[in-house]
Amino acid sequence: MSRRTAWTVGSVAAALVLAGAVLWVWQASSEHPSPDDPVSTAASASPTASRDPQELAQQRLDDALEECTSEEIVGGAVPEGCGIRIPWGTEFADVDGIRFRIERMPVLELTDDGFVADGGVLVATVTGTGQDGAARTETYRTESWSVRGDATITGDRVDLDIW
C-alpha cells in the first residue's frame, strides 16, 4: 500500500468516526419522549378529552372576558355580554376612552340553568371630559365582577352564551 492510499484510507476512517460522533451527540441532545414518561403521554393525548366540562367552560369564559377587555373602548359604551358596568355618568360629561385591566377572573360554576361566574376583580380607567368641562381621568375598581349565561355541553365541547 502506498503512502497516498494509506492517507486516503485514514482520512476516510477519521471522517466516518467524526460523523458518527456528531450524529451521536445530536441524538443524545434531542428530546425524545419516553413512553413511560407521564408528561409525554399526556401531551400526546387529546387535550380536551381529559378535561372536565367545568375546566372547559372556565377556559371558554376566560377567553371571552380577555377579548372583551383587551382593546381600549372609544366612547362610553362598554362591550355587551361582559358583565361590565361603569358609573361614569355622574363624573363625566363625555367619555373619550376606557381601558380595562383584569386582576382576577370570575370563577365559573355550572348550574342546571347555565352558569354563574363571580369573584372577579376588574379595573377600568376612564378618560374624557368631566361635568365641569375639564379633562378628567378616573379609575374604577370592582371586586365583585360577575357574569351569567347559558352553557351548552356537547361531548367535549362547551359553548357559552354570556348575558
Coordinates of N, CA and C in Angstrom, one line a residue, residues 11 21 23 27 32 41 58 60 66 70 79 85 91 96 106 112 116-117 132 137 145 157:
S11 N -7.9 9.1 6.3 CA -8.8 10.3 6.2 C -10.3 9.9 6.2
A21 N -19.6 10.5 15.7 CA -19.6 11.3 16.9 C -20.6 12.4 16.9
L23 N -23.3 12.7 15.0 CA -24.6 12.1 15.0 C -25.0 11.6 16.4
Q27 N -28.2 13.1 18.5 CA -29.2 12.3 19.0 C -29.4 12.3 20.5
H32 N -36.3 13.2 23.1 CA -37.2 12.1 22.7 C -38.0 11.7 23.8
T41 N -46.9 11.3 27.6 CA -48.1 10.6 27.2 C -49.3 11.6 27.4
Q58 N -64.6 27.2 32.1 CA -63.9 28.2 32.7 C -62.9 28.8 31.7
R60 N -63.2 28.8 28.4 CA -64.0 29.5 27.4 C -64.4 30.9 27.9
E66 N -61.2 38.0 28.3 CA -60.0 38.6 27.8 C -60.3 39.4 26.5
S70 N -59.6 43.5 26.1 CA -58.2 43.6 25.5 C -58.0 44.9 24.8
P79 N -68.5 46.9 26.3 CA -68.9 45.8 25.4 C -70.0 45.0 26.1
R85 N -70.2 47.2 34.1 CA -71.0 48.4 34.4 C -70.1 49.4 35.0
E91 N -69.7 61.6 36.9 CA -68.4 62.3 36.9 C -68.0 62.9 35.5
D96 N -64.0 59.7 26.4 CA -63.1 59.5 25.2 C -62.7 58.1 25.0
P106 N -63.4 36.1 37.1 CA -64.5 35.5 37.8 C -64.5 33.9 37.8
D112 N -77.8 24.2 36.7 CA -78.8 23.5 35.8 C -79.3 24.4 34.7
V116 N -72.9 30.6 36.4 CA -72.7 31.8 37.2 C -71.2 31.9 37.4
A117 N -70.7 33.1 37.2 CA -69.2 33.3 37.5 C -69.1 34.6 38.3
D132 N -67.6 69.5 34.8 CA -67.2 70.9 34.8 C -66.5 71.3 33.5
T137 N -59.6 62.0 34.3 CA -59.3 60.6 34.2 C -59.6 60.0 35.6
W145 N -66.9 41.5 40.3 CA -67.2 41.4 38.8 C -67.8 40.0 38.6
R157 N -67.2 19.5 24.1 CA -67.3 20.8 23.6 C -68.2 21.6 24.5

